[in-house]
Amino acid sequence: MFRCGRCSELLEVVYPGFEDRLRNDAANLKQVWQQRRLSSAPEDVSGVWRFRELLPQVEPQHVVTMGEGNTPLVSLQKTARALGLHHLLIKHQGMNPTGSFKDTGISAAITMAKAEGFSCVCCASTGNTSASVAAYAARGGMKSVVLLPSGQVTTGKLAQALEYGAHVLQLQTDFDGCLRLLEQLVQKLPIYLLNSLNPYRLEGQKTVAFELMEQLNWQVPDHVIVPGGNLGNSSALGKGFLELRDLGLIASVPRISVIQAAGANPLVRSMRETGGKDLIPVNPETRATAIRIGSPASWRKAVAVLKNTGGVAEDVSEDEIAAAKADLGAEGIGCEPASAATLAGLKKLVRSGFVKCDETVVLVLTGHMLKDIDYVAQMHGPRLAQPVEANAATVLSALEKIYAKS
Ligand code: F0G
């Protein structure tokens, strides 16, 4: 059961008495978390369970972990200069065990499934959730079933789900259709749903806020920018920052902004046309297949995060996403198209004056570049010259041309 019986809204995890219990201990918590970095116990190595004081309480033997989280924070100097910004960083969640940010949420939710005695888990997915669910189910000794929109999931993500032994059903519908169906089916079968309707997913994903703050030495950035699809991630990130503030671990929260592809922009339209009161579902179309979602489940939570943190929702074109992805690539940072939407959005937000040059900005890159190599091949295909004859004279002449250009 993931929805309120009265109003049908999604549930949220709350911790009664949590602030009173932890507030006096806030400074101590920072130290405890820091010290766990020296431990080799799996629940301390995990970038999720290391923060277990702010998570649902579980027995250590139920924790399903592969050392998720612990992802790099890297500064983007060339891009920052080009945009006139002083401080621009990326938090690369594509460096998680299965190559996307989903692993933090799946570790948390599948641990709850194990603690509750489930032997089978499931999800609908644009690809990354299915890869993560399949892998973590295998680690936890559970079966997994994944519903995918047929023909709309990249080969790399599909390959992961298959490799990790998921039962894969490709349906003739889009992601929204898969999720609607699954929400009904789990009422009838003893299968545990791992989509972000499941509030424990958000508990795992909120830890990126804690880890980021540690990496920034608890100096709050002005802006954090995430891509938006089903809107679980933006909701989780907001929850994480707001909890840190309520506990007194940080004095203020960053503005959290959400970027969608122009062809899959229901949150942006909802904000523009109704001020976030109603969702305006769209028929989604974008080459950033991870965020090809027209009716996001967590839209209300995401609207609340925008309002509570002072962030905005913005959309970007396919060309803007491709250009941003190329900019990141030119700095040695690979990611999938959905992740590059954050930089495309930032460019617009700098132009509009919402982001100012002396502000610190963190872009959350959500998926690894190798998740979508067809996109890369299409982008760079023309740059691949014909094969060159393998003799010194021909290679030398080719190299001389490269030198002459640089
Ligand atoms: N970036 C990537 C790489 C994703 O895979 C997703 C979502 C998002 C961003 C958007 O995150 O849904 O929390 O707003 N992928 C889901 C999936 C839907 O099935 O893998 P969101």
CSV table of C-alpha atoms and ligand atoms in Angstrom, one decimal:
chain,number,residue,atom,x,y,z
A,1,MET,CA,0.0,0.0,0.0
A,2,PHE,CA,1.7,3.2,-1.2
A,3,ARG,CA,-1.2,5.6,-1.2
A,4,CYS,CA,-3.4,7.2,1.4
A,5,GLY,CA,-6.7,5.3,1.7
A,6,ARG,CA,-8.6,8.6,1.9
A,7,CYS,CA,-7.0,11.0,-0.6
A,8,SER,CA,-4.9,8.6,-2.8
A,9,GLU,CA,-1.8,10.7,-2.4
A,10,LEU,CA,1.6,8.9,-2.1
A,11,LEU,CA,2.8,8.1,1.4
A,12,GLU,CA,5.9,9.6,2.9
A,13,VAL,CA,8.2,8.2,5.6
A,14,VAL,CA,8.2,10.3,8.8
A,15,TYR,CA,10.1,9.7,12.0
A,16,PRO,CA,8.0,10.6,15.1
A,17,GLY,CA,10.1,12.4,17.7
A,18,PHE,CA,13.1,12.4,15.3
A,19,GLU,CA,14.0,16.0,15.7
A,20,ASP,CA,13.8,16.0,19.5
A,21,ARG,CA,15.8,12.9,19.7
A,22,LEU,CA,18.6,13.9,17.3
A,23,ARG,CA,18.7,17.7,17.6
A,24,ASN,CA,21.1,17.8,20.6
A,25,ASP,CA,23.2,15.2,18.9
A,26,ALA,CA,23.5,17.0,15.6
A,27,ALA,CA,27.2,17.8,15.8
A,28,ASN,CA,28.0,14.4,17.1
A,29,LEU,CA,26.2,12.8,14.1
A,30,LYS,CA,28.6,14.5,11.6
A,31,GLN,CA,31.4,12.9,13.5
A,32,VAL,CA,29.8,9.5,13.7
A,33,TRP,CA,29.2,9.5,9.9
A,34,GLN,CA,32.7,10.7,9.2
A,35,GLN,CA,34.2,8.0,11.4
A,36,ARG,CA,32.3,5.2,9.6
A,37,ARG,CA,34.3,6.0,6.5
A,38,LEU,CA,37.2,4.2,8.3
A,39,SER,CA,35.2,1.0,9.0
A,40,SER,CA,34.9,-2.0,6.6
A,41,ALA,CA,31.5,-3.2,7.8
A,42,PRO,CA,29.2,-3.3,4.8
A,43,GLU,CA,26.6,-1.0,6.4
A,44,ASP,CA,29.3,1.6,7.2
A,45,VAL,CA,30.9,1.3,3.7
A,46,SER,CA,27.5,2.0,2.1
A,47,GLY,CA,26.9,5.7,1.2
A,48,VAL,CA,23.2,5.0,2.2
A,49,TRP,CA,23.4,3.0,5.5
A,50,ARG,CA,26.3,5.1,6.8
A,51,PHE,CA,23.6,7.7,7.5
A,52,ARG,CA,21.3,5.1,9.2
A,53,GLU,CA,20.3,7.5,12.1
A,54,LEU,CA,18.1,9.2,9.5
A,55,LEU,CA,16.7,6.1,7.9
A,56,PRO,CA,14.2,3.4,8.8
A,57,GLN,CA,15.6,1.1,11.5
A,58,VAL,CA,16.5,-2.4,10.2
A,59,GLU,CA,18.6,-5.3,11.4
A,60,PRO,CA,22.1,-5.3,9.8
A,61,GLN,CA,21.5,-8.8,8.4
A,62,HIS,CA,18.7,-7.5,6.2
A,63,VAL,CA,20.7,-4.7,4.7
A,64,VAL,CA,21.3,-5.3,0.9
A,65,THR,CA,24.2,-3.2,-0.2
A,66,MET,CA,26.9,-3.0,-2.8
A,67,GLY,CA,28.7,0.0,-1.4
A,68,GLU,CA,26.2,2.4,-3.2
A,69,GLY,CA,26.6,6.2,-2.9
A,70,ASN,CA,30.2,7.3,-2.2
A,71,THR,CA,30.1,9.1,-5.6
A,72,PRO,CA,32.6,11.8,-6.7
A,73,LEU,CA,32.0,15.5,-6.6
A,74,VAL,CA,34.0,17.2,-9.4
A,75,SER,CA,34.4,20.8,-10.4
A,76,LEU,CA,33.8,21.8,-14.0
A,77,GLN,CA,36.2,24.6,-14.6
A,78,LYS,CA,35.9,25.1,-18.4
A,79,THR,CA,32.1,25.1,-18.4
A,80,ALA,CA,32.0,27.4,-15.4
A,81,ARG,CA,34.3,29.9,-17.2
A,82,ALA,CA,32.2,29.8,-20.3
A,83,LEU,CA,29.1,30.5,-18.2
A,84,GLY,CA,30.7,33.2,-16.1
A,85,LEU,CA,30.3,31.1,-12.9
A,86,HIS,CA,32.8,30.9,-10.1
A,87,HIS,CA,31.8,27.6,-8.6
A,88,LEU,CA,30.2,24.8,-10.7
A,89,LEU,CA,30.4,21.2,-9.5
A,90,ILE,CA,28.9,17.9,-10.6
A,91,LYS,CA,27.8,15.1,-8.2
A,92,HIS,CA,28.2,12.0,-10.4
A,93,GLN,CA,25.5,9.5,-9.3
A,94,GLY,CA,26.3,7.5,-12.5
A,95,MET,CA,29.3,6.1,-10.5
A,96,ASN,CA,27.0,3.9,-8.4
A,97,PRO,CA,27.3,0.1,-8.7
A,98,THR,CA,24.8,-0.3,-11.6
A,99,GLY,CA,25.7,3.1,-13.1
A,100,SER,CA,22.8,5.3,-11.9
A,101,PHE,CA,21.5,7.1,-8.9
A,102,LYS,CA,18.8,4.4,-8.5
A,103,ASP,CA,21.1,2.2,-6.5
A,104,THR,CA,20.8,4.3,-3.3
A,105,GLY,CA,17.0,4.1,-3.4
A,106,ILE,CA,16.9,0.5,-4.4
A,107,SER,CA,19.3,-0.5,-1.6
A,108,ALA,CA,16.9,1.1,1.0
A,109,ALA,CA,13.7,-0.2,-0.5
A,110,ILE,CA,14.9,-3.8,-1.2
A,111,THR,CA,16.2,-3.9,2.4
A,112,MET,CA,12.7,-3.2,3.6
A,113,ALA,CA,11.4,-6.0,1.2
A,114,LYS,CA,13.8,-8.4,2.8
A,115,ALA,CA,13.0,-7.4,6.3
A,116,GLU,CA,9.3,-7.9,5.5
A,117,GLY,CA,10.0,-11.4,4.1
A,118,PHE,CA,9.2,-10.8,0.4
A,119,SER,CA,10.9,-13.1,-2.1
A,120,CYS,CA,10.0,-11.3,-5.3
A,121,VAL,CA,10.3,-7.6,-6.2
A,122,CYS,CA,9.2,-5.7,-9.3
A,123,CYS,CA,9.3,-2.4,-11.0
A,124,ALA,CA,8.3,-0.5,-14.2
A,125,SER,CA,11.2,1.3,-15.7
A,126,THR,CA,12.7,3.4,-18.5
A,127,GLY,CA,15.7,1.3,-17.9
A,128,ASN,CA,17.8,2.3,-14.9
A,129,THR,CA,15.5,1.2,-12.2
A,130,SER,CA,15.2,-2.2,-13.8
A,131,ALA,CA,19.0,-2.6,-14.0
A,132,SER,CA,19.3,-1.6,-10.3
A,133,VAL,CA,16.3,-3.8,-9.1
A,134,ALA,CA,17.7,-6.8,-11.0
A,135,ALA,CA,21.1,-6.4,-9.5
A,136,TYR,CA,20.0,-5.8,-5.9
A,137,ALA,CA,17.4,-8.6,-6.1
A,138,ALA,CA,20.2,-11.0,-7.2
A,139,ARG,CA,22.4,-9.8,-4.3
A,140,GLY,CA,19.5,-10.1,-1.8
A,141,GLY,CA,18.6,-13.6,-3.0
A,142,MET,CA,15.2,-12.5,-4.4
A,143,LYS,CA,13.5,-12.9,-7.8
A,144,SER,CA,12.8,-9.7,-9.8
A,145,VAL,CA,10.2,-8.9,-12.5
A,146,VAL,CA,10.6,-5.8,-14.6
A,147,LEU,CA,8.0,-4.2,-17.0
A,148,LEU,CA,9.6,-2.1,-19.7
A,149,PRO,CA,8.1,0.1,-22.5
A,150,SER,CA,8.9,-2.0,-25.6
A,151,GLY,CA,11.5,-0.4,-27.9
A,152,GLN,CA,12.1,2.5,-25.5
A,153,VAL,CA,14.8,1.2,-23.3
A,154,THR,CA,18.5,1.5,-24.3
A,155,THR,CA,20.3,-1.8,-25.0
A,156,GLY,CA,22.8,-1.2,-22.2
A,157,LYS,CA,20.1,-1.0,-19.6
A,158,LEU,CA,18.1,-3.9,-21.0
A,159,ALA,CA,21.4,-6.0,-21.0
A,160,GLN,CA,21.9,-5.2,-17.3
A,161,ALA,CA,18.4,-6.4,-16.3
A,162,LEU,CA,18.9,-9.6,-18.3
A,163,GLU,CA,22.4,-10.2,-17.0
A,164,TYR,CA,21.3,-9.9,-13.4
A,165,GLY,CA,18.5,-12.5,-14.0
A,166,ALA,CA,15.4,-10.4,-14.0
A,167,HIS,CA,12.2,-11.7,-15.6
A,168,VAL,CA,11.8,-9.0,-18.3
A,169,LEU,CA,8.4,-8.2,-19.9
A,170,GLN,CA,8.4,-5.6,-22.6
A,171,LEU,CA,5.0,-4.1,-23.0
A,172,GLN,CA,3.4,-2.3,-25.9
A,173,THR,CA,2.9,0.9,-24.0
A,174,ASP,CA,5.0,3.7,-22.5
A,175,PHE,CA,6.6,4.0,-19.0
A,176,ASP,CA,3.4,5.5,-17.6
A,177,GLY,CA,1.3,2.6,-18.9
A,178,CYS,CA,3.7,0.1,-17.4
A,179,LEU,CA,3.6,1.7,-14.0
A,180,ARG,CA,-0.2,2.1,-14.0
A,181,LEU,CA,-0.5,-1.6,-14.7
A,182,LEU,CA,2.0,-2.7,-12.1
A,183,GLU,CA,0.4,-0.6,-9.4
A,184,GLN,CA,-2.8,-2.7,-9.9
A,185,LEU,CA,-1.0,-6.0,-10.2
A,186,VAL,CA,0.9,-5.7,-6.9
A,187,GLN,CA,-2.5,-5.5,-5.1
A,188,LYS,CA,-3.1,-9.0,-6.3
A,189,LEU,CA,0.3,-10.7,-5.9
A,190,PRO,CA,2.8,-11.0,-3.1
A,191,ILE,CA,5.4,-9.0,-5.1
A,192,TYR,CA,7.0,-5.9,-3.6
A,193,LEU,CA,6.9,-2.8,-5.8
A,194,LEU,CA,10.2,-0.9,-6.0
A,195,ASN,CA,9.2,2.1,-8.0
A,196,SER,CA,9.6,5.5,-6.4
A,197,LEU,CA,5.9,5.3,-5.3
A,198,ASN,CA,7.5,3.3,-2.6
A,199,PRO,CA,8.4,5.9,0.0
A,200,TYR,CA,11.5,3.9,1.2
A,201,ARG,CA,13.0,4.5,-2.2
A,202,LEU,CA,13.1,8.2,-1.4
A,203,GLU,CA,14.7,7.5,2.0
A,204,GLY,CA,17.7,5.9,0.2
A,205,GLN,CA,17.9,8.6,-2.4
A,206,LYS,CA,17.8,11.5,0.1
A,207,THR,CA,21.2,10.4,1.4
A,208,VAL,CA,22.8,12.1,-1.6
A,209,ALA,CA,22.1,15.4,0.2
A,210,PHE,CA,23.9,14.2,3.3
A,211,GLU,CA,26.9,12.9,1.3
A,212,LEU,CA,27.1,16.1,-0.8
A,213,MET,CA,27.1,18.2,2.4
A,214,GLU,CA,29.9,16.2,3.8
A,215,GLN,CA,31.9,16.7,0.6
A,216,LEU,CA,31.3,20.4,0.7
A,217,ASN,CA,32.3,20.5,4.4
A,218,TRP,CA,28.7,21.4,5.3
A,219,GLN,CA,28.8,24.7,3.3
A,220,VAL,CA,25.4,24.8,1.6
A,221,PRO,CA,25.5,25.4,-2.1
A,222,ASP,CA,23.1,28.0,-3.6
A,223,HIS,CA,21.6,25.7,-6.2
A,224,VAL,CA,21.3,22.0,-6.8
A,225,ILE,CA,19.9,21.0,-10.2
A,226,VAL,CA,18.4,17.6,-11.1
A,227,PRO,CA,16.7,16.1,-14.1
A,228,GLY,CA,13.1,15.2,-13.7
A,229,GLY,CA,11.2,12.2,-14.9
A,230,ASN,CA,8.9,10.4,-12.4
A,231,LEU,CA,10.1,13.1,-9.9
A,232,GLY,CA,11.1,10.7,-7.1
A,233,ASN,CA,14.7,12.0,-7.2
A,234,SER,CA,13.9,15.7,-6.8
A,235,SER,CA,11.4,14.8,-4.0
A,236,ALA,CA,14.1,12.7,-2.2
A,237,LEU,CA,16.8,15.3,-2.6
A,238,GLY,CA,14.5,18.0,-1.2
A,239,LYS,CA,13.5,15.8,1.7
A,240,GLY,CA,17.1,15.1,2.6
A,241,PHE,CA,18.1,18.8,2.7
A,242,LEU,CA,15.0,19.8,4.6
A,243,GLU,CA,15.6,17.1,7.2
A,244,LEU,CA,19.2,18.4,7.6
A,245,ARG,CA,17.9,21.9,8.2
A,246,ASP,CA,15.3,20.7,10.6
A,247,LEU,CA,17.9,18.9,12.6
A,248,GLY,CA,20.1,22.0,12.7
A,249,LEU,CA,22.9,20.3,10.7
A,250,ILE,CA,22.7,23.1,8.1
A,251,ALA,CA,21.3,26.6,8.5
A,252,SER,CA,19.6,26.9,5.1
A,253,VAL,CA,18.7,24.8,2.1
A,254,PRO,CA,19.8,25.2,-1.6
A,255,ARG,CA,17.3,26.1,-4.3
A,256,ILE,CA,16.5,22.8,-5.9
A,257,SER,CA,15.6,23.1,-9.6
A,258,VAL,CA,14.2,20.4,-11.9
A,259,ILE,CA,15.0,20.2,-15.6
A,260,GLN,CA,12.8,18.2,-18.0
A,261,ALA,CA,13.1,17.6,-21.7
A,262,ALA,CA,10.8,19.9,-23.7
A,263,GLY,CA,9.0,16.9,-25.1
A,264,ALA,CA,8.4,15.4,-21.6
A,265,ASN,CA,7.7,18.4,-19.5
A,266,PRO,CA,4.6,17.8,-17.3
A,267,LEU,CA,6.1,19.4,-14.2
A,268,VAL,CA,7.2,22.5,-16.1
A,269,ARG,CA,3.7,22.9,-17.7
A,270,SER,CA,2.1,22.3,-14.3
A,271,MET,CA,4.1,25.1,-12.7
A,272,ARG,CA,3.7,27.5,-15.7
A,273,GLU,CA,0.0,26.9,-16.3
A,274,THR,CA,-1.4,26.1,-12.9
A,275,GLY,CA,1.2,27.3,-10.4
A,276,GLY,CA,1.7,23.6,-9.4
A,277,LYS,CA,-1.9,23.1,-8.5
A,278,ASP,CA,-2.7,20.5,-11.1
A,279,LEU,CA,-0.6,18.1,-13.2
A,280,ILE,CA,-0.7,18.5,-16.9
A,281,PRO,CA,0.1,15.1,-18.3
A,282,VAL,CA,1.8,15.0,-21.7
A,283,ASN,CA,2.4,12.5,-24.4
A,284,PRO,CA,6.2,12.1,-23.8
A,285,GLU,CA,8.8,12.2,-26.5
A,286,THR,CA,12.5,12.7,-26.1
A,287,ARG,CA,15.8,11.0,-27.0
A,288,ALA,CA,16.7,11.2,-23.3
A,289,THR,CA,14.7,8.0,-22.8
A,290,ALA,CA,15.4,7.8,-19.1
A,291,ILE,CA,13.0,10.8,-18.6
A,292,ARG,CA,10.5,10.0,-21.2
A,293,ILE,CA,7.6,10.2,-18.7
A,294,GLY,CA,4.3,12.1,-19.2
A,295,SER,CA,2.5,11.6,-15.9
A,296,PRO,CA,5.0,11.6,-13.0
A,297,ALA,CA,3.9,9.8,-9.9
A,298,SER,CA,5.7,12.1,-7.4
A,299,TRP,CA,4.6,15.4,-9.0
A,300,ARG,CA,3.0,16.8,-5.8
A,301,LYS,CA,6.1,16.1,-3.7
A,302,ALA,CA,8.3,17.7,-6.4
A,303,VAL,CA,6.1,20.8,-6.5
A,304,ALA,CA,6.4,21.0,-2.7
A,305,VAL,CA,10.2,20.8,-3.0
A,306,LEU,CA,10.3,23.6,-5.6
A,307,LYS,CA,8.2,25.8,-3.3
A,308,ASN,CA,10.0,24.9,0.0
A,309,THR,CA,13.4,25.5,-1.5
A,310,GLY,CA,12.7,28.3,-3.9
A,311,GLY,CA,13.7,26.3,-7.0
A,312,VAL,CA,12.2,26.4,-10.5
A,313,ALA,CA,11.2,23.9,-13.2
A,314,GLU,CA,12.7,24.5,-16.6
A,315,ASP,CA,12.6,22.6,-19.9
A,316,VAL,CA,15.3,22.2,-22.6
A,317,SER,CA,15.3,21.1,-26.2
A,318,GLU,CA,16.9,18.0,-27.7
A,319,ASP,CA,19.6,20.1,-29.2
A,320,GLU,CA,20.3,21.9,-25.9
A,321,ILE,CA,20.7,18.5,-24.2
A,322,ALA,CA,23.0,17.2,-26.9
A,323,ALA,CA,25.2,20.4,-26.7
A,324,ALA,CA,25.4,20.2,-22.9
A,325,LYS,CA,26.4,16.5,-23.1
A,326,ALA,CA,29.2,17.5,-25.5
A,327,ASP,CA,30.4,20.2,-23.1
A,328,LEU,CA,30.5,17.7,-20.3
A,329,GLY,CA,32.3,15.2,-22.5
A,330,ALA,CA,34.9,17.8,-23.4
A,331,GLU,CA,35.7,18.1,-19.7
A,332,GLY,CA,36.2,14.3,-19.4
A,333,ILE,CA,32.8,13.8,-17.8
A,334,GLY,CA,30.5,11.2,-19.4
A,335,CYS,CA,26.8,10.9,-18.6
A,336,GLU,CA,23.6,9.8,-20.2
A,337,PRO,CA,21.4,12.4,-22.0
A,338,ALA,CA,18.9,12.8,-19.2
A,339,SER,CA,21.7,13.8,-16.9
A,340,ALA,CA,23.1,16.4,-19.4
A,341,ALA,CA,19.7,18.1,-19.2
A,342,THR,CA,20.9,19.6,-15.9
A,343,LEU,CA,23.7,21.6,-17.6
A,344,ALA,CA,21.4,22.5,-20.5
A,345,GLY,CA,18.9,23.9,-17.9
A,346,LEU,CA,21.7,25.7,-16.0
A,347,LYS,CA,22.6,27.6,-19.1
A,348,LYS,CA,19.0,28.8,-19.4
A,349,LEU,CA,18.9,29.7,-15.7
A,350,VAL,CA,22.1,31.7,-16.0
A,351,ARG,CA,20.7,33.6,-19.0
A,352,SER,CA,17.5,34.4,-17.2
A,353,GLY,CA,19.4,35.7,-14.1
A,354,PHE,CA,18.0,33.0,-11.8
A,355,VAL,CA,21.5,31.7,-11.2
A,356,LYS,CA,24.1,34.4,-10.5
A,357,CYS,CA,27.8,34.4,-11.2
A,358,ASP,CA,29.0,34.3,-7.6
A,359,GLU,CA,26.7,31.4,-6.6
A,360,THR,CA,27.7,27.8,-6.1
A,361,VAL,CA,25.9,25.3,-8.3
A,362,VAL,CA,25.8,21.5,-8.1
A,363,LEU,CA,24.5,19.5,-11.0
A,364,VAL,CA,23.4,16.0,-10.2
A,365,LEU,CA,24.4,13.7,-13.0
A,366,THR,CA,22.1,10.7,-12.7
A,367,GLY,CA,23.4,8.1,-15.1
A,368,HIS,CA,26.7,6.8,-16.6
A,369,MET,CA,27.6,7.5,-20.2
A,370,LEU,CA,27.8,3.8,-21.2
A,371,LYS,CA,24.1,3.5,-20.4
A,372,ASP,CA,23.3,4.9,-23.8
A,373,ILE,CA,26.0,4.3,-26.3
A,374,ASP,CA,23.6,4.5,-29.3
A,375,TYR,CA,23.1,8.2,-28.5
A,376,VAL,CA,26.9,8.7,-28.3
A,377,ALA,CA,27.4,6.8,-31.6
A,378,GLN,CA,24.8,8.9,-33.3
A,379,MET,CA,26.4,12.1,-32.0
A,380,HIS,CA,30.0,11.2,-32.9
A,381,GLY,CA,29.5,8.8,-35.8
A,382,PRO,CA,30.4,11.4,-38.4
A,383,ARG,CA,33.7,12.0,-36.6
A,384,LEU,CA,34.8,8.4,-37.0
A,385,ALA,CA,37.0,8.5,-40.1
A,386,GLN,CA,37.5,5.6,-42.4
A,387,PRO,CA,39.9,3.0,-41.1
A,388,VAL,CA,43.5,4.0,-41.7
A,389,GLU,CA,46.1,1.7,-43.3
A,390,ALA,CA,48.4,0.4,-40.5
A,391,ASN,CA,51.7,1.7,-41.8
A,392,ALA,CA,53.9,4.4,-40.2
A,393,ALA,CA,53.8,6.8,-43.1
A,394,THR,CA,49.9,6.9,-43.3
A,395,VAL,CA,49.5,7.2,-39.5
A,396,LEU,CA,52.2,9.9,-39.4
A,397,SER,CA,50.4,11.9,-42.0
A,398,ALA,CA,47.0,11.5,-40.1
A,399,LEU,CA,48.7,12.6,-36.9
A,400,GLU,CA,50.3,15.6,-38.6
A,401,LYS,CA,46.8,16.7,-39.6
A,402,ILE,CA,45.5,16.4,-36.1
A,403,TYR,CA,48.4,18.4,-34.7
A,404,ALA,CA,47.9,21.1,-37.4
A,405,LYS,CA,44.3,21.5,-36.3
A,406,SER,CA,45.1,21.8,-32.5
B,1,F0G,N1,18.0,10.5,-14.9
B,1,F0G,C1,18.1,9.2,-15.1
B,1,F0G,C2,19.4,8.6,-15.7
B,1,F0G,C3,17.0,8.3,-14.9
B,1,F0G,O1,17.1,7.0,-15.1
B,1,F0G,C4,15.8,8.9,-14.4
B,1,F0G,C5,14.7,8.0,-14.1
B,1,F0G,C6,15.8,10.2,-14.1
B,1,F0G,C7,16.9,11.0,-14.3
B,1,F0G,C8,14.6,10.9,-13.5
B,1,F0G,O2,14.5,10.6,-12.2
B,1,F0G,O3,12.2,9.7,-12.2
B,1,F0G,O4,13.3,10.3,-10.1
B,1,F0G,O5,12.6,12.0,-11.7
B,1,F0G,N2,14.5,6.8,-14.4
B,1,F0G,C9,13.4,5.9,-14.0
B,1,F0G,C10,13.7,4.5,-14.4
B,1,F0G,C11,12.1,6.4,-14.3
B,1,F0G,O6,12.8,3.7,-14.6
B,1,F0G,O7,14.9,4.2,-14.5
B,1,F0G,P1,13.0,10.6,-11.5
